[in-house]
Coordinates of C-alpha atoms and ligand atoms in Angstrom, one line a residue:
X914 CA 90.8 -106.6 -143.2
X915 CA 87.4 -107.2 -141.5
X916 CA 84.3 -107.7 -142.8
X917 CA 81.0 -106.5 -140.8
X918 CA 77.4 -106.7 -141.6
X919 CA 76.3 -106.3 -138.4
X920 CA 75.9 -102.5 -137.0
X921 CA 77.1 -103.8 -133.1
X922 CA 80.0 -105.6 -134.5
X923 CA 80.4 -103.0 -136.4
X924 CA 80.5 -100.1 -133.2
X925 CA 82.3 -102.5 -131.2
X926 CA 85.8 -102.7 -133.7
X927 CA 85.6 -98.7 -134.0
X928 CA 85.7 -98.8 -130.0
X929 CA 88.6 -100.7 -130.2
X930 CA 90.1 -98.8 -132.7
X931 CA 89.5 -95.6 -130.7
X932 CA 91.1 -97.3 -127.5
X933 CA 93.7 -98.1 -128.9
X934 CA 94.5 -94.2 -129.7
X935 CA 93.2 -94.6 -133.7
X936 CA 92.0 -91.4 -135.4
X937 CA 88.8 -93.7 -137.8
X938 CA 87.7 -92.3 -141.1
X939 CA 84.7 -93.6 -142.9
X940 CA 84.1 -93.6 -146.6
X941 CA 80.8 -93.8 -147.4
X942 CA 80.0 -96.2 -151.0
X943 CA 77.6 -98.1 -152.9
X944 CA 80.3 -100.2 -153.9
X945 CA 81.4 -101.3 -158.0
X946 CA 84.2 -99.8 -156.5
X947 CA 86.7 -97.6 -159.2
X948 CA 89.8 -95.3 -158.9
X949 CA 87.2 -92.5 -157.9
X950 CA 86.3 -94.7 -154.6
X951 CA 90.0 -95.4 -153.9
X952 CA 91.1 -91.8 -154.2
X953 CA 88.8 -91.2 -151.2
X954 CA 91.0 -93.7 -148.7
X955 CA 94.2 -92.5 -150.0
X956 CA 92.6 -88.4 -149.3
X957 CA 91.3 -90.1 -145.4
X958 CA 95.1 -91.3 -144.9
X959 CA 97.0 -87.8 -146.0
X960 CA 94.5 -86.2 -143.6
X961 CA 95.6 -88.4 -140.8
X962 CA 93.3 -91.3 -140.6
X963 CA 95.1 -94.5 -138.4
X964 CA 91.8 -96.4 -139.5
X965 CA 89.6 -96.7 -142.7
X966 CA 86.4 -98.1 -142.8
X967 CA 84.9 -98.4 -145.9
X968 CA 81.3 -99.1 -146.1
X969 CA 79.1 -100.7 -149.0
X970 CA 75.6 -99.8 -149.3
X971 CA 72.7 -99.5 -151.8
X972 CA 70.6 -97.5 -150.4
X973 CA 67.1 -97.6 -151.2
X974 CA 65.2 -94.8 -149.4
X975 CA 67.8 -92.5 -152.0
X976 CA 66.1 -93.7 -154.9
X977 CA 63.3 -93.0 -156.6
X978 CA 60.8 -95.3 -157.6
X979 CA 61.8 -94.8 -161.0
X980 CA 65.6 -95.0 -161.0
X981 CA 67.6 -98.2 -160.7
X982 CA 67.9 -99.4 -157.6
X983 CA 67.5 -102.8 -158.6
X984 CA 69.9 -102.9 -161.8
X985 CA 72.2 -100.7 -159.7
X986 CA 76.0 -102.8 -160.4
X987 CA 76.9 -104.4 -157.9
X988 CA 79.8 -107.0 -157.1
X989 CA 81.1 -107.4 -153.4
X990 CA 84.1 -110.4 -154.4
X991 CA 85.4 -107.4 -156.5
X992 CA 85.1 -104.6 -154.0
X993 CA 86.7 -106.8 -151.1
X994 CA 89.9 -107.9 -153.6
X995 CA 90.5 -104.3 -154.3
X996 CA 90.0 -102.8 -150.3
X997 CA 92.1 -105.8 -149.3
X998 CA 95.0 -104.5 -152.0
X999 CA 94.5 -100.9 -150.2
X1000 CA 94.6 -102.0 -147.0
X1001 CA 91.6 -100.8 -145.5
X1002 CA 91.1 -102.0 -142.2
X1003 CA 87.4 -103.1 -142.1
X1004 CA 84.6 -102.9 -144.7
X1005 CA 81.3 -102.5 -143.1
X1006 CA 78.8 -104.3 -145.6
X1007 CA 75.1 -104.4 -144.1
X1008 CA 72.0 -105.8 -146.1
X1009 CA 69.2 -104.1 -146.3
X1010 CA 67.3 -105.5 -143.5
X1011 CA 70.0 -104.4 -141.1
X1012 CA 69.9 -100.8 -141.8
X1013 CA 65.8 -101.1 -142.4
X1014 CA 63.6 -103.6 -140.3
X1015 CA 61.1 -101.4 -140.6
X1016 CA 60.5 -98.8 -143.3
X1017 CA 61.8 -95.7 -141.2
X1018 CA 60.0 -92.8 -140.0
X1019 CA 62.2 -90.8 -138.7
X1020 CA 64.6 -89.3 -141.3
X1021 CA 67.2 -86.4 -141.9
X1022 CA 65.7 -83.8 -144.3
X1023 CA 68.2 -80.8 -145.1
X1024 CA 65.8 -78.0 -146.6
X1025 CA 67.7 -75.5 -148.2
X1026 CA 70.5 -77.0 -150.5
X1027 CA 69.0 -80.0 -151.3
X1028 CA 66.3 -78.1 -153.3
X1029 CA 68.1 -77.4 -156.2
X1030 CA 70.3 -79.2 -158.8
X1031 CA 70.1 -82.4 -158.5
X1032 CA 66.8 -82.3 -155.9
X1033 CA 64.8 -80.5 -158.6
X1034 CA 64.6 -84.2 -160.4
X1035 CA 65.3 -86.5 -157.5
X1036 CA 62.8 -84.7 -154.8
X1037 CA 63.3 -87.5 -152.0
X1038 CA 67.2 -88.4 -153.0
X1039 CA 69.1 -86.2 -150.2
X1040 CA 66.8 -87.1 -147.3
X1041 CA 67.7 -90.7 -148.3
X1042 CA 71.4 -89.6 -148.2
X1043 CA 71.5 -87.5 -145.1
X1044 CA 69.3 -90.7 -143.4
X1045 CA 71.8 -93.2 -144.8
X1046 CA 75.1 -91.5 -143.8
X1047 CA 73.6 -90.2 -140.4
X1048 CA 72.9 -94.2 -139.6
X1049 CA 76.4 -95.2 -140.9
X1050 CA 77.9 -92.7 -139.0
X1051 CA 76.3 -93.9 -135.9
X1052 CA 77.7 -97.4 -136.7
X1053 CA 81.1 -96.7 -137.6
X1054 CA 81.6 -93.9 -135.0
X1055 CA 84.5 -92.1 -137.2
X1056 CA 86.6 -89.0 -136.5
X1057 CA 86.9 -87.9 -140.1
X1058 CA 84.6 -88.5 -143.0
X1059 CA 85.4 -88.3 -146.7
X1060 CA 83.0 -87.4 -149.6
X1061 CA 84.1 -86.7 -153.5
X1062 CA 83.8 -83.7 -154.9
X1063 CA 81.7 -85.7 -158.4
X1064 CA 78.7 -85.7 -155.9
X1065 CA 79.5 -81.5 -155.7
X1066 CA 75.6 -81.2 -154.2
X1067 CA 75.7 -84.1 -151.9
X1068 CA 78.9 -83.0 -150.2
X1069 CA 77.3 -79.6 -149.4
X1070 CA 74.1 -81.0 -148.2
X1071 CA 76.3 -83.6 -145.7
X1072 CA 78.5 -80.7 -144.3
X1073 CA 75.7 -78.6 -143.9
X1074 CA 74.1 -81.4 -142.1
X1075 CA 77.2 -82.3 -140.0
X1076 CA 77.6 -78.6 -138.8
X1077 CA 73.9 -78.1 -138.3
X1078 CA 73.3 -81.2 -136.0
X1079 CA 77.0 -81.2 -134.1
X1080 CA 78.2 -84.5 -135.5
X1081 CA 81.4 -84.5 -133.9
X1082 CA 83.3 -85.3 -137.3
X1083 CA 85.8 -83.7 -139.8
X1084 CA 84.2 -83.6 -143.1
X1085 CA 86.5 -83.7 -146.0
X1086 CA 85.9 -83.0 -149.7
X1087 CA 88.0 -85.2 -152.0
X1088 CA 88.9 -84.1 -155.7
X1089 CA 86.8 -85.5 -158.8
X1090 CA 88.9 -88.7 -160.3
X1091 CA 88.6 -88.8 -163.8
X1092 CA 89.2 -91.6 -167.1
X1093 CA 92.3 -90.5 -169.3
X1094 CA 90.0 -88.9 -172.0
X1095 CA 88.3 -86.9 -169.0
X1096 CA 84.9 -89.0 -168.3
X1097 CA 84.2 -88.6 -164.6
X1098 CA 84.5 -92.1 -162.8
X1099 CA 80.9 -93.5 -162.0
X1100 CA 79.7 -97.0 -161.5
X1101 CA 77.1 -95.8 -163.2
X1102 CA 79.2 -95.6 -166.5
X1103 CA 79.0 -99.1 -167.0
X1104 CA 75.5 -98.9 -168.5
X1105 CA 76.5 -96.6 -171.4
X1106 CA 76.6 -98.3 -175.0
X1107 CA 80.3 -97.5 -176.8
X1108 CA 78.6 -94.8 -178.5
X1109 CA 77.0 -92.9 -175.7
X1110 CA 80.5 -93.2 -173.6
X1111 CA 81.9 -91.5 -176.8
X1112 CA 79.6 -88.8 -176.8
X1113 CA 79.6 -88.8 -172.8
X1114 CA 83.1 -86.9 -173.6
X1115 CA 81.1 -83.6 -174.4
X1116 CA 80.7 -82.7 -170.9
X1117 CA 84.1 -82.7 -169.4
X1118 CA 85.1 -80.6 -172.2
X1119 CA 82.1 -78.7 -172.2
X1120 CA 82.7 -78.1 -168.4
X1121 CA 86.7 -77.1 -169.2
X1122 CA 85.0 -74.8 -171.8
X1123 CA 82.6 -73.4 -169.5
X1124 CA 85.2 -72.6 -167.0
X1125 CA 87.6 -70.8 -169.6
X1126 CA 84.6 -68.6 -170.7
X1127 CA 84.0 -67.7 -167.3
X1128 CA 87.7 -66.8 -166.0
X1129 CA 89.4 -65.7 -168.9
X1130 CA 87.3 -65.1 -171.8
X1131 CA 84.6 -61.9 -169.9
X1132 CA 81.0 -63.9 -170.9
X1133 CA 78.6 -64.0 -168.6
X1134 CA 76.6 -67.0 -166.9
X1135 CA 73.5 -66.9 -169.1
X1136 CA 76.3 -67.2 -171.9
X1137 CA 78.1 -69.8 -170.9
X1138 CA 74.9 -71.9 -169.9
X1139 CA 73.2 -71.5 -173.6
X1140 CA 76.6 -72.4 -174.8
X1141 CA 77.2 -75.7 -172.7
X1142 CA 73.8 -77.0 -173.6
X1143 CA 73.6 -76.5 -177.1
X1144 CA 77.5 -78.4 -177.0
X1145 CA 75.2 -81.3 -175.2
X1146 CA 72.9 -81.6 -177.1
X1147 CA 74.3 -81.5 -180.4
X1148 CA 76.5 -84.9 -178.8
X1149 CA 72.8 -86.6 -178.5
X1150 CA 72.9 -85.7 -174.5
X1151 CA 69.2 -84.7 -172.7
X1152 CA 70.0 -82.2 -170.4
X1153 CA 68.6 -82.4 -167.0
X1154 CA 70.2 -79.3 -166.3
X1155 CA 73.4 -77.4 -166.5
X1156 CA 73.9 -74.7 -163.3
X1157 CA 76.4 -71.7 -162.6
X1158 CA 75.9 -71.9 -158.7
X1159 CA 77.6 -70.5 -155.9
X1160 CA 80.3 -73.5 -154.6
X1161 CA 79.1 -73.7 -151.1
X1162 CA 75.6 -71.9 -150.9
X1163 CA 74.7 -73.8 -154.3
X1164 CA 72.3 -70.7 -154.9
X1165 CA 72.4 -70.1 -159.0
X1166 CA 74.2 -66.9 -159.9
X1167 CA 72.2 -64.6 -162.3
X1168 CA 72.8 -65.0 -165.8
X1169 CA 74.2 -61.5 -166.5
X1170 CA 76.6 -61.7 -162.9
X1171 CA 79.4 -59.5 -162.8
X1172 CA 82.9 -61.1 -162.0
X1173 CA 83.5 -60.4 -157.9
X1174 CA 85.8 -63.2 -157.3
X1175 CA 83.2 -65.4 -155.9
X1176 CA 83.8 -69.2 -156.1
X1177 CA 81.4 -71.2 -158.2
X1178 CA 80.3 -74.2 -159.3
X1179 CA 79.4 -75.6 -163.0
X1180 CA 77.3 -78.0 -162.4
X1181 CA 75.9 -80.5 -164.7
X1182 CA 73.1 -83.5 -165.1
X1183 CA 72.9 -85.2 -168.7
X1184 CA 70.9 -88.3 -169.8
X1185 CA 72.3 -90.8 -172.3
X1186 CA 70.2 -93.2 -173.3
X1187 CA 68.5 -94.1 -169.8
X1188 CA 71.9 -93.5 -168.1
X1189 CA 71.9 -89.9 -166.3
X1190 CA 75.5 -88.9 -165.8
X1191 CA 76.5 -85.6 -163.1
X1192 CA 80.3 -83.7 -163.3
X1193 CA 80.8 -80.7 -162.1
X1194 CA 83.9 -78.0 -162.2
X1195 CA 84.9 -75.5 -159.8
X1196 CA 85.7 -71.7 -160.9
X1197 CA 86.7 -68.3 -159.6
X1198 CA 84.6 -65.6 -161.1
Ligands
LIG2311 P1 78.9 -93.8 -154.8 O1 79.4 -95.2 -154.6 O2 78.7 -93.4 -156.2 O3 77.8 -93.4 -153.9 O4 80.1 -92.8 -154.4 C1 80.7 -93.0 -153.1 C2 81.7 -91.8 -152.9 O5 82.6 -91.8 -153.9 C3 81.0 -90.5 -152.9 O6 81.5 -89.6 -151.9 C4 81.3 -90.0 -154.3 O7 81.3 -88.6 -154.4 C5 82.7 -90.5 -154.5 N1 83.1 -90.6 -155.9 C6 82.4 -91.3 -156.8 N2 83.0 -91.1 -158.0 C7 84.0 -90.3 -157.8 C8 85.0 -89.8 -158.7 N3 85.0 -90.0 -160.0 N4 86.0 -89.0 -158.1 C9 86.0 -88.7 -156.8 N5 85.0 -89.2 -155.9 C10 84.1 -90.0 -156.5

């Protein structure tokens, strides 16, 4: 397995790869790697990637001033033993100086879908992603690209991205990995105190909940979104928000929306404590 932190090294193994006939996928981290991360090489190789490139990044132009960019986890030793047991082919590590010698000025801003969710209380998060993955694709130069489905909004904003500017790349969408009692995987889990992981539980089930309400019980959005929050909040979370959205427009459905088959997306941001946790579910309604 190779290691790069430089962007030319970087370029010049995925020529040799592609030379030598090899169909690359990247996978696109910030590292503190778990099972969610690993899913995503196991989803490149049943698509048909020959080569995966993992890369390890903390981006800071995606976070606000006031999130955690500095206490965000991070152990590289870790990551690198548990790539090497997968048998990625290279990890492409940069620091921060690589990617930014200069604070940027020219960026990728998607307009549209980035607005809501998510963007409502991280207003410069998505142009930080879309700037991020556009430079790492441009490093890695991959054929395929695989995103998870537990960042529902990002993945939307990148395909939207890739089919807008041409990027020559197959963007796939990986299913949400969860813990045995149904916590989404996140690095970001780490921070929660015992207690709050415990009461952390409320929104997978909430989620399940929402989604049988929807499909087989006959309630309505507006319903089902009172219903979810009040479940939250009576398990000590602060809701950010909790959306009924349409899965790949990501434009919220009205509460009183008659069933038409449509699929949507449940889509959820909670505080506990200072740790703000996102999950989503898809549905048919
Ligand atoms: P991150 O390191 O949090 O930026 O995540 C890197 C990639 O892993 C993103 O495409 C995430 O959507 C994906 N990912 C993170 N957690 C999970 C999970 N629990 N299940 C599936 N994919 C995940």
């Amino acid at each position: 397995m190779k290691v790069f932190e430089k962007i030319k090294a970087m370029q010049e193994f995925s020529r040799s790869l592609r030379m030598a006939g090899k169909k690359i996928a990247i996978v696109p981290t910030m590292g503190f790697l778990h099972e969610g991360h690993l899913s995503l090489i196991d989803t490149a190789r049943k698509n048909g990637a020959d080569a995966v490139v993992v890369t390890i990044f903390v981006n800071p132009i995606q976070f606000g001033p006031n999130e955690d960019f500095d206490k965000y986890p991070r152990d590289f030793e870790r990551d690198k033993a548990l790539l090497e047991e997968k048998n990625v082919d290279a990890i492409f590590a940069p620091t921060p100086s690589e990617m930014y010698p200069r604070p940027i000025t020219c960026k990728v801003i998607e307009s549209e879908l980035s607005r809501g969710l998510c963007g409502k209380s991280r207003p410069t998060h998505f142009a930080g992603v879309t700037t991020v993955v556009t430079k790492l694709f441009n490093a890695v130069l991959p054929d395929m690209a695989v995103f998870g489905q537990k960042d529902a909004q990002q993945a939307q904003v990148l395909c939207r991205m890739v089919e807008d500017l041409n990027f020559p790349i197959e963007m796939i969408i990986s299913p949400i990995v969860r813990e045995a009692d149904g916590l989404a995987r996140s690095s970001r889990n780490k921070y929660l105190s015992p207690e709050e992981r415990a009461n952390a539980l409320v929104l997978s089930r909430s989620l399940l909940e929402g989604k049988k309400m929807l499909e087989e019980k006959g309630e309505k959005p507006g319903a089902v979104i009172s219903f979810m929050k009040e479940n939250i909040e009576k398990s000590s979370g602060r809701v950010d928000y909790v959306s009924i959205v349409d899965a790949k427009t990501l434009e919220e459905v009205s509460p009183d929306e008659e069933k038409s088959g449509r699929e949507l997306l449940i889509a959820l941001a909670v505080y506990f404590g200072s740790t703000r946790l996102i999950d989503n579910i898809l549905v048919s309604f």
